[in-house]
Amino acid sequence: MRATLWLIGLFAAAVALALFAGGNPGTVTVFWPPHRIDLSVNLVLLLALLLFALLYGALRTVAALLELPRQARRWRVQQRERATNALLLDARVQFTAGRYLRARKAAESVLARTQAASAQRPDNPALIGLRTLANLTAAESAHALQDESNRNRFLDAALATATTPGAHAELREAVLLRAAQWAVSTQDPAGALARLAELPTGAQRRTAALRIKLKAARQAGHITDAMETARLLAKHRAFSAQAAASLMRGLAGEQIARAYDAPELQAIWAALSPTERAMPELALRAAQRLLDLNGSAALARNWLTPVWEQALAGPGTLTDAQQVRLAHALEQALAADGEDAGADTEWLARIESAQQAHPHDATLQYLAGMACLQRGLWGRAQLLLAQAARTLDDAGLRRNAWRAQARLAEERGDEDAAARAWRQAAQG
C-alpha cells in the first residue's frame, strides 16, 4: 500500500512538472550589448531558486565557520566544568568513605580550578554554589581530622562565598547549620546557639535546626529552652510519642533536680503541661524535691494525688520502684511538721480506704501503719506494720517497718520485743 501511494505521488509530481515546463508562452530577454539572450520564464524561475539556494548555503557556511571559535571555547568551558564537578563528586565520595585528607585535597583542587572563572563571573550562581560546597567539604574534612584552624579558614571562606550577590539563600543556611553542628560536637554550645541565631526565622524552626538547638541548650544547661525546643520537635513529629515523652520526662526531671528553693520549684511545676504533670516519675521527683527543700507538705501531697490515683487504678500502672518512692514521699509528707489537720485526716482516710480495698498489698499496709503511728493509733499501727514487715520486698521499707515496731515496743515497755525488732531492722 505504501509503495502504491509513493508511485501515485511521483506520477502526480511528474505531471505537474511536465505541465509547468510544457506551457511556456512567456520569455525573458536579457540584453548584454552587443548580445541578446532570450530565456523562458520557467528557466529564469529555476535559475533564481538555484541562486537563492546557493547564497543561503554560502551564508550558512560562513556563519558556521565564524561560530567555530566560540563553540570551541564553549566546549573547553564545558569540559572544565565537567572535570570540576567530577572533582567535587570525588571529594564527597572520599569524605563519605572516611578518607578525609583525599577529600580535602580534591576540594582544594575544585577551588583552584574555579578561582579564575569566579573572578571573571563573580555573580554566577553555579560557580558560587560549586565554591561554597567545595569550601564546606574541605571544612568538614578538617573538622573530622580535628584541624580547627583549617576548619575555621574554610568555613569563613564558605560563608563569604555564600553571601556573594547572586547566591541562593539555602547555601548560607546550609553552612550555618553545619557550623552549629560542629560547635555542638566540640562542646561549644554558645557558638552553636550564636550560629543558629544568624539563621532566618523560618530556618530556625526547621527540624534540623531544632535538633541542634536542643543539644546545644542541654549542653549549656538551659533546660527551659531545651524543653520548649523539645515540645516543638514533638509537635513536628521529629520523635515517636514514646521518645518524646521520655525526652520531656528527662528534661523536666533535670530541671526539677536543679531547683534551689521551693518557690522556684513551684514555678517550674506550673510551667509544665498537664500531660507532663501527670507523669508519675515527674510527680514523684517534684514532690520529693519539694519536701527536701522544706516546702509545703500539703502541696507535695497535692502533686502526688494523680500518682496515688494511678497506683489504685490497677496492677502494672506503676512500677515497683515507683510504688516504693510513692510510699516514702507520702510518709514524709504526712510526717512533716505543721500539718493541716483537715488535709491530714483526708489523706489518712484515703490510705485506710485503699488498704481495706487491697488488704494483701504490703506497701499499703506499711503506709497505713505509719500513718496510724504518726496519729497515735499504736495498736492498729502495730498490727499493720507487723503484717507489712513480713511481706515487703523493698529493704528500705522493711527496715523502717521493723524500726517502727521497735519504737512501739519501747513505748509499751516490752524490751524483748524491741530488741528483736531492732535486730530485724539491722538485718534488713
PDB file of N, CA, C and O in Angstrom, residues 202-253:
ATOM      1  N   GLY A 202      12.394  31.528  59.730  1.00  0.00           N
ATOM      2  CA  GLY A 202      11.825  30.285  59.218  1.00  0.00           C
ATOM      3  C   GLY A 202      12.792  29.123  59.291  1.00  0.00           C
ATOM      4  O   GLY A 202      12.408  27.999  59.626  1.00  0.00           O
ATOM      5  N   ALA A 203      14.064  29.397  58.991  1.00  0.00           N
ATOM      6  CA  ALA A 203      15.066  28.325  59.040  1.00  0.00           C
ATOM      7  C   ALA A 203      15.325  27.867  60.470  1.00  0.00           C
ATOM      8  O   ALA A 203      15.676  26.707  60.702  1.00  0.00           O
ATOM      9  N   GLN A 204      15.167  28.758  61.447  1.00  0.00           N
ATOM     10  CA  GLN A 204      15.386  28.372  62.843  1.00  0.00           C
ATOM     11  C   GLN A 204      14.352  27.372  63.338  1.00  0.00           C
ATOM     12  O   GLN A 204      14.599  26.676  64.320  1.00  0.00           O
ATOM     13  N   ARG A 205      13.200  27.303  62.676  1.00  0.00           N
ATOM     14  CA  ARG A 205      12.143  26.396  63.118  1.00  0.00           C
ATOM     15  C   ARG A 205      12.139  25.081  62.337  1.00  0.00           C
ATOM     16  O   ARG A 205      11.219  24.281  62.494  1.00  0.00           O
ATOM     17  N   ARG A 206      13.148  24.890  61.493  1.00  0.00           N
ATOM     18  CA  ARG A 206      13.238  23.613  60.795  1.00  0.00           C
ATOM     19  C   ARG A 206      13.692  22.523  61.759  1.00  0.00           C
ATOM     20  O   ARG A 206      14.345  22.793  62.767  1.00  0.00           O
ATOM     21  N   THR A 207      13.350  21.294  61.422  1.00  0.00           N
ATOM     22  CA  THR A 207      13.648  20.174  62.309  1.00  0.00           C
ATOM     23  C   THR A 207      15.145  20.037  62.554  1.00  0.00           C
ATOM     24  O   THR A 207      15.584  19.795  63.681  1.00  0.00           O
ATOM     25  N   ALA A 208      15.949  20.209  61.492  1.00  0.00           N
ATOM     26  CA  ALA A 208      17.405  20.070  61.656  1.00  0.00           C
ATOM     27  C   ALA A 208      17.947  21.119  62.613  1.00  0.00           C
ATOM     28  O   ALA A 208      18.776  20.821  63.481  1.00  0.00           O
ATOM     29  N   ALA A 209      17.474  22.362  62.477  1.00  0.00           N
ATOM     30  CA  ALA A 209      17.943  23.423  63.364  1.00  0.00           C
ATOM     31  C   ALA A 209      17.462  23.196  64.799  1.00  0.00           C
ATOM     32  O   ALA A 209      18.195  23.442  65.767  1.00  0.00           O
ATOM     33  N   LEU A 210      16.239  22.713  64.958  1.00  0.00           N
ATOM     34  CA  LEU A 210      15.712  22.471  66.300  1.00  0.00           C
ATOM     35  C   LEU A 210      16.457  21.339  67.002  1.00  0.00           C
ATOM     36  O   LEU A 210      16.673  21.398  68.223  1.00  0.00           O
ATOM     37  N   ARG A 211      16.854  20.334  66.264  1.00  0.00           N
ATOM     38  CA  ARG A 211      17.629  19.241  66.873  1.00  0.00           C
ATOM     39  C   ARG A 211      18.965  19.768  67.400  1.00  0.00           C
ATOM     40  O   ARG A 211      19.394  19.415  68.508  1.00  0.00           O
ATOM     41  N   ILE A 212      19.631  20.604  66.590  1.00  0.00           N
ATOM     42  CA  ILE A 212      20.909  21.173  67.035  1.00  0.00           C
ATOM     43  C   ILE A 212      20.685  22.081  68.237  1.00  0.00           C
ATOM     44  O   ILE A 212      21.464  22.066  69.204  1.00  0.00           O
ATOM     45  N   LYS A 213      19.620  22.864  68.201  1.00  0.00           N
ATOM     46  CA  LYS A 213      19.334  23.773  69.322  1.00  0.00           C
ATOM     47  C   LYS A 213      19.059  22.998  70.606  1.00  0.00           C
ATOM     48  O   LYS A 213      19.472  23.413  71.698  1.00  0.00           O
ATOM     49  N   LEU A 214      18.362  21.878  70.474  1.00  0.00           N
ATOM     50  CA  LEU A 214      18.081  21.050  71.652  1.00  0.00           C
ATOM     51  C   LEU A 214      19.373  20.555  72.283  1.00  0.00           C
ATOM     52  O   LEU A 214      19.559  20.646  73.512  1.00  0.00           O
ATOM     53  N   LYS A 215      20.291  20.052  71.472  1.00  0.00           N
ATOM     54  CA  LYS A 215      21.558  19.564  72.007  1.00  0.00           C
ATOM     55  C   LYS A 215      22.370  20.700  72.626  1.00  0.00           C
ATOM     56  O   LYS A 215      22.952  20.540  73.707  1.00  0.00           O
ATOM     57  N   ALA A 216      22.406  21.848  71.954  1.00  0.00           N
ATOM     58  CA  ALA A 216      23.179  22.977  72.475  1.00  0.00           C
ATOM     59  C   ALA A 216      22.591  23.494  73.778  1.00  0.00           C
ATOM     60  O   ALA A 216      23.325  23.827  74.719  1.00  0.00           O
ATOM     61  N   ALA A 217      21.270  23.572  73.856  1.00  0.00           N
ATOM     62  CA  ALA A 217      20.638  24.055  75.085  1.00  0.00           C
ATOM     63  C   ALA A 217      20.898  23.101  76.252  1.00  0.00           C
ATOM     64  O   ALA A 217      21.127  23.537  77.382  1.00  0.00           O
ATOM     65  N   ARG A 218      20.883  21.810  75.991  1.00  0.00           N
ATOM     66  CA  ARG A 218      21.182  20.848  77.057  1.00  0.00           C
ATOM     67  C   ARG A 218      22.632  20.962  77.500  1.00  0.00           C
ATOM     68  O   ARG A 218      22.930  20.876  78.695  1.00  0.00           O
ATOM     69  N   GLN A 219      23.545  21.146  76.534  1.00  0.00           N
ATOM     70  CA  GLN A 219      24.948  21.299  76.904  1.00  0.00           C
ATOM     71  C   GLN A 219      25.167  22.567  77.721  1.00  0.00           C
ATOM     72  O   GLN A 219      25.961  22.585  78.656  1.00  0.00           O
ATOM     73  N   ALA A 220      24.451  23.641  77.357  1.00  0.00           N
ATOM     74  CA  ALA A 220      24.618  24.914  78.062  1.00  0.00           C
ATOM     75  C   ALA A 220      23.868  24.948  79.388  1.00  0.00           C
ATOM     76  O   ALA A 220      24.026  25.907  80.156  1.00  0.00           O
ATOM     77  N   GLY A 221      23.041  23.953  79.664  1.00  0.00           N
ATOM     78  CA  GLY A 221      22.274  23.948  80.908  1.00  0.00           C
ATOM     79  C   GLY A 221      21.020  24.788  80.848  1.00  0.00           C
ATOM     80  O   GLY A 221      20.418  25.064  81.890  1.00  0.00           O
ATOM     81  N   HIS A 222      20.588  25.196  79.657  1.00  0.00           N
ATOM     82  CA  HIS A 222      19.363  25.980  79.503  1.00  0.00           C
ATOM     83  C   HIS A 222      18.191  25.009  79.366  1.00  0.00           C
ATOM     84  O   HIS A 222      17.697  24.758  78.263  1.00  0.00           O
ATOM     85  N   ILE A 223      17.768  24.471  80.482  1.00  0.00           N
ATOM     86  CA  ILE A 223      16.766  23.408  80.446  1.00  0.00           C
ATOM     87  C   ILE A 223      15.425  23.927  79.950  1.00  0.00           C
ATOM     88  O   ILE A 223      14.697  23.234  79.227  1.00  0.00           O
ATOM     89  N   THR A 224      15.081  25.180  80.315  1.00  0.00           N
ATOM     90  CA  THR A 224      13.799  25.736  79.869  1.00  0.00           C
ATOM     91  C   THR A 224      13.757  25.835  78.356  1.00  0.00           C
ATOM     92  O   THR A 224      12.768  25.450  77.709  1.00  0.00           O
ATOM     93  N   ASP A 225      14.832  26.375  77.764  1.00  0.00           N
ATOM     94  CA  ASP A 225      14.895  26.457  76.301  1.00  0.00           C
ATOM     95  C   ASP A 225      14.882  25.063  75.675  1.00  0.00           C
ATOM     96  O   ASP A 225      14.273  24.845  74.623  1.00  0.00           O
ATOM     97  N   ALA A 226      15.575  24.128  76.310  1.00  0.00           N
ATOM     98  CA  ALA A 226      15.602  22.766  75.783  1.00  0.00           C
ATOM     99  C   ALA A 226      14.205  22.142  75.801  1.00  0.00           C
ATOM    100  O   ALA A 226      13.817  21.446  74.846  1.00  0.00           O
ATOM    101  N   MET A 227      13.434  22.403  76.834  1.00  0.00           N
ATOM    102  CA  MET A 227      12.085  21.850  76.900  1.00  0.00           C
ATOM    103  C   MET A 227      11.184  22.465  75.839  1.00  0.00           C
ATOM    104  O   MET A 227      10.380  21.775  75.205  1.00  0.00           O
ATOM    105  N   GLU A 228      11.294  23.789  75.636  1.00  0.00           N
ATOM    106  CA  GLU A 228      10.495  24.419  74.581  1.00  0.00           C
ATOM    107  C   GLU A 228      10.856  23.861  73.212  1.00  0.00           C
ATOM    108  O   GLU A 228       9.981  23.613  72.378  1.00  0.00           O
ATOM    109  N   THR A 229      12.163  23.664  72.983  1.00  0.00           N
ATOM    110  CA  THR A 229      12.597  23.102  71.707  1.00  0.00           C
ATOM    111  C   THR A 229      12.099  21.671  71.550  1.00  0.00           C
ATOM    112  O   THR A 229      11.673  21.257  70.461  1.00  0.00           O
ATOM    113  N   ALA A 230      12.153  20.904  72.616  1.00  0.00           N
ATOM    114  CA  ALA A 230      11.672  19.519  72.553  1.00  0.00           C
ATOM    115  C   ALA A 230      10.171  19.476  72.264  1.00  0.00           C
ATOM    116  O   ALA A 230       9.701  18.601  71.524  1.00  0.00           O
ATOM    117  N   ARG A 231       9.421  20.420  72.816  1.00  0.00           N
ATOM    118  CA  ARG A 231       7.977  20.466  72.524  1.00  0.00           C
ATOM    119  C   ARG A 231       7.743  20.766  71.046  1.00  0.00           C
ATOM    120  O   ARG A 231       6.837  20.189  70.422  1.00  0.00           O
ATOM    121  N   LEU A 232       8.528  21.689  70.475  1.00  0.00           N
ATOM    122  CA  LEU A 232       8.388  21.985  69.047  1.00  0.00           C
ATOM    123  C   LEU A 232       8.731  20.764  68.195  1.00  0.00           C
ATOM    124  O   LEU A 232       8.047  20.471  67.210  1.00  0.00           O
ATOM    125  N   LEU A 233       9.790  20.052  68.581  1.00  0.00           N
ATOM    126  CA  LEU A 233      10.164  18.853  67.837  1.00  0.00           C
ATOM    127  C   LEU A 233       9.068  17.786  67.931  1.00  0.00           C
ATOM    128  O   LEU A 233       8.779  17.102  66.942  1.00  0.00           O
ATOM    129  N   ALA A 234       8.498  17.643  69.103  1.00  0.00           N
ATOM    130  CA  ALA A 234       7.398  16.687  69.256  1.00  0.00           C
ATOM    131  C   ALA A 234       6.193  17.107  68.419  1.00  0.00           C
ATOM    132  O   ALA A 234       5.504  16.272  67.827  1.00  0.00           O
ATOM    133  N   LYS A 235       5.962  18.430  68.343  1.00  0.00           N
ATOM    134  CA  LYS A 235       4.857  18.934  67.525  1.00  0.00           C
ATOM    135  C   LYS A 235       5.109  18.656  66.049  1.00  0.00           C
ATOM    136  O   LYS A 235       4.178  18.365  65.298  1.00  0.00           O
ATOM    137  N   HIS A 236       6.370  18.755  65.620  1.00  0.00           N
ATOM    138  CA  HIS A 236       6.728  18.458  64.235  1.00  0.00           C
ATOM    139  C   HIS A 236       6.878  16.963  63.981  1.00  0.00           C
ATOM    140  O   HIS A 236       7.249  16.567  62.869  1.00  0.00           O
ATOM    141  N   ARG A 237       6.649  16.140  65.020  1.00  0.00           N
ATOM    142  CA  ARG A 237       6.755  14.685  64.916  1.00  0.00           C
ATOM    143  C   ARG A 237       8.164  14.251  64.533  1.00  0.00           C
ATOM    144  O   ARG A 237       8.361  13.338  63.718  1.00  0.00           O
ATOM    145  N   ALA A 238       9.142  14.943  65.124  1.00  0.00           N
ATOM    146  CA  ALA A 238      10.532  14.549  64.898  1.00  0.00           C
ATOM    147  C   ALA A 238      10.880  13.305  65.700  1.00  0.00           C
ATOM    148  O   ALA A 238      11.883  12.644  65.407  1.00  0.00           O
ATOM    149  N   PHE A 239      10.101  13.005  66.759  1.00  0.00           N
ATOM    150  CA  PHE A 239      10.309  11.809  67.563  1.00  0.00           C
ATOM    151  C   PHE A 239       9.020  11.008  67.574  1.00  0.00           C
ATOM    152  O   PHE A 239       7.944  11.515  67.256  1.00  0.00           O
ATOM    153  N   SER A 240       9.147   9.767  67.961  1.00  0.00           N
ATOM    154  CA  SER A 240       7.946   8.989  68.251  1.00  0.00           C
ATOM    155  C   SER A 240       7.328   9.477  69.558  1.00  0.00           C
ATOM    156  O   SER A 240       7.960  10.210  70.324  1.00  0.00           O
ATOM    157  N   ALA A 241       6.099   9.085  69.804  1.00  0.00           N
ATOM    158  CA  ALA A 241       5.411   9.542  71.021  1.00  0.00           C
ATOM    159  C   ALA A 241       6.153   9.074  72.272  1.00  0.00           C
ATOM    160  O   ALA A 241       6.294   9.834  73.239  1.00  0.00           O
ATOM    161  N   GLN A 242       6.648   7.843  72.255  1.00  0.00           N
ATOM    162  CA  GLN A 242       7.371   7.325  73.418  1.00  0.00           C
ATOM    163  C   GLN A 242       8.686   8.069  73.620  1.00  0.00           C
ATOM    164  O   GLN A 242       9.048   8.414  74.757  1.00  0.00           O
ATOM    165  N   ALA A 243       9.402   8.318  72.519  1.00  0.00           N
ATOM    166  CA  ALA A 243      10.671   9.032  72.634  1.00  0.00           C
ATOM    167  C   ALA A 243      10.456  10.455  73.110  1.00  0.00           C
ATOM    168  O   ALA A 243      11.225  10.978  73.928  1.00  0.00           O
ATOM    169  N   ALA A 244       9.417  11.119  72.615  1.00  0.00           N
ATOM    170  CA  ALA A 244       9.131  12.487  73.044  1.00  0.00           C
ATOM    171  C   ALA A 244       8.788  12.534  74.532  1.00  0.00           C
ATOM    172  O   ALA A 244       9.254  13.416  75.263  1.00  0.00           O
ATOM    173  N   ALA A 245       7.973  11.573  74.995  1.00  0.00           N
ATOM    174  CA  ALA A 245       7.628  11.541  76.409  1.00  0.00           C
ATOM    175  C   ALA A 245       8.860  11.277  77.276  1.00  0.00           C
ATOM    176  O   ALA A 245       9.042  11.905  78.328  1.00  0.00           O
ATOM    177  N   SER A 246       9.711  10.368  76.834  1.00  0.00           N
ATOM    178  CA  SER A 246      10.931  10.087  77.587  1.00  0.00           C
ATOM    179  C   SER A 246      11.849  11.298  77.636  1.00  0.00           C
ATOM    180  O   SER A 246      12.433  11.605  78.680  1.00  0.00           O
ATOM    181  N   LEU A 247      11.978  12.001  76.508  1.00  0.00           N
ATOM    182  CA  LEU A 247      12.829  13.193  76.467  1.00  0.00           C
ATOM    183  C   LEU A 247      12.300  14.278  77.388  1.00  0.00           C
ATOM    184  O   LEU A 247      13.053  14.887  78.166  1.00  0.00           O
ATOM    185  N   MET A 248      11.000  14.539  77.321  1.00  0.00           N
ATOM    186  CA  MET A 248      10.415  15.565  78.175  1.00  0.00           C
ATOM    187  C   MET A 248      10.526  15.170  79.647  1.00  0.00           C
ATOM    188  O   MET A 248      10.772  16.028  80.510  1.00  0.00           O
ATOM    189  N   ARG A 249      10.368  13.889  79.934  1.00  0.00           N
ATOM    190  CA  ARG A 249      10.492  13.441  81.316  1.00  0.00           C
ATOM    191  C   ARG A 249      11.908  13.655  81.832  1.00  0.00           C
ATOM    192  O   ARG A 249      12.121  14.116  82.953  1.00  0.00           O
ATOM    193  N   GLY A 250      12.897  13.357  80.992  1.00  0.00           N
ATOM    194  CA  GLY A 250      14.285  13.558  81.408  1.00  0.00           C
ATOM    195  C   GLY A 250      14.622  15.027  81.612  1.00  0.00           C
ATOM    196  O   GLY A 250      15.279  15.395  82.590  1.00  0.00           O
ATOM    197  N   LEU A 251      14.167  15.893  80.685  1.00  0.00           N
ATOM    198  CA  LEU A 251      14.462  17.328  80.799  1.00  0.00           C
ATOM    199  C   LEU A 251      13.770  17.933  82.014  1.00  0.00           C
ATOM    200  O   LEU A 251      14.370  18.709  82.771  1.00  0.00           O
ATOM    201  N   ALA A 252      12.507  17.584  82.192  1.00  0.00           N
ATOM    202  CA  ALA A 252      11.785  18.128  83.345  1.00  0.00           C
ATOM    203  C   ALA A 252      12.377  17.620  84.655  1.00  0.00           C
ATOM    204  O   ALA A 252      12.488  18.376  85.634  1.00  0.00           O
ATOM    205  N   GLY A 253      12.781  16.348  84.681  1.00  0.00           N
ATOM    206  CA  GLY A 253      13.416  15.829  85.887  1.00  0.00           C
ATOM    207  C   GLY A 253      14.722  16.536  86.189  1.00  0.00           C
ATOM    208  O   GLY A 253      15.034  16.831  87.356  1.00  0.00           O
TER     209      GLY A 253
END
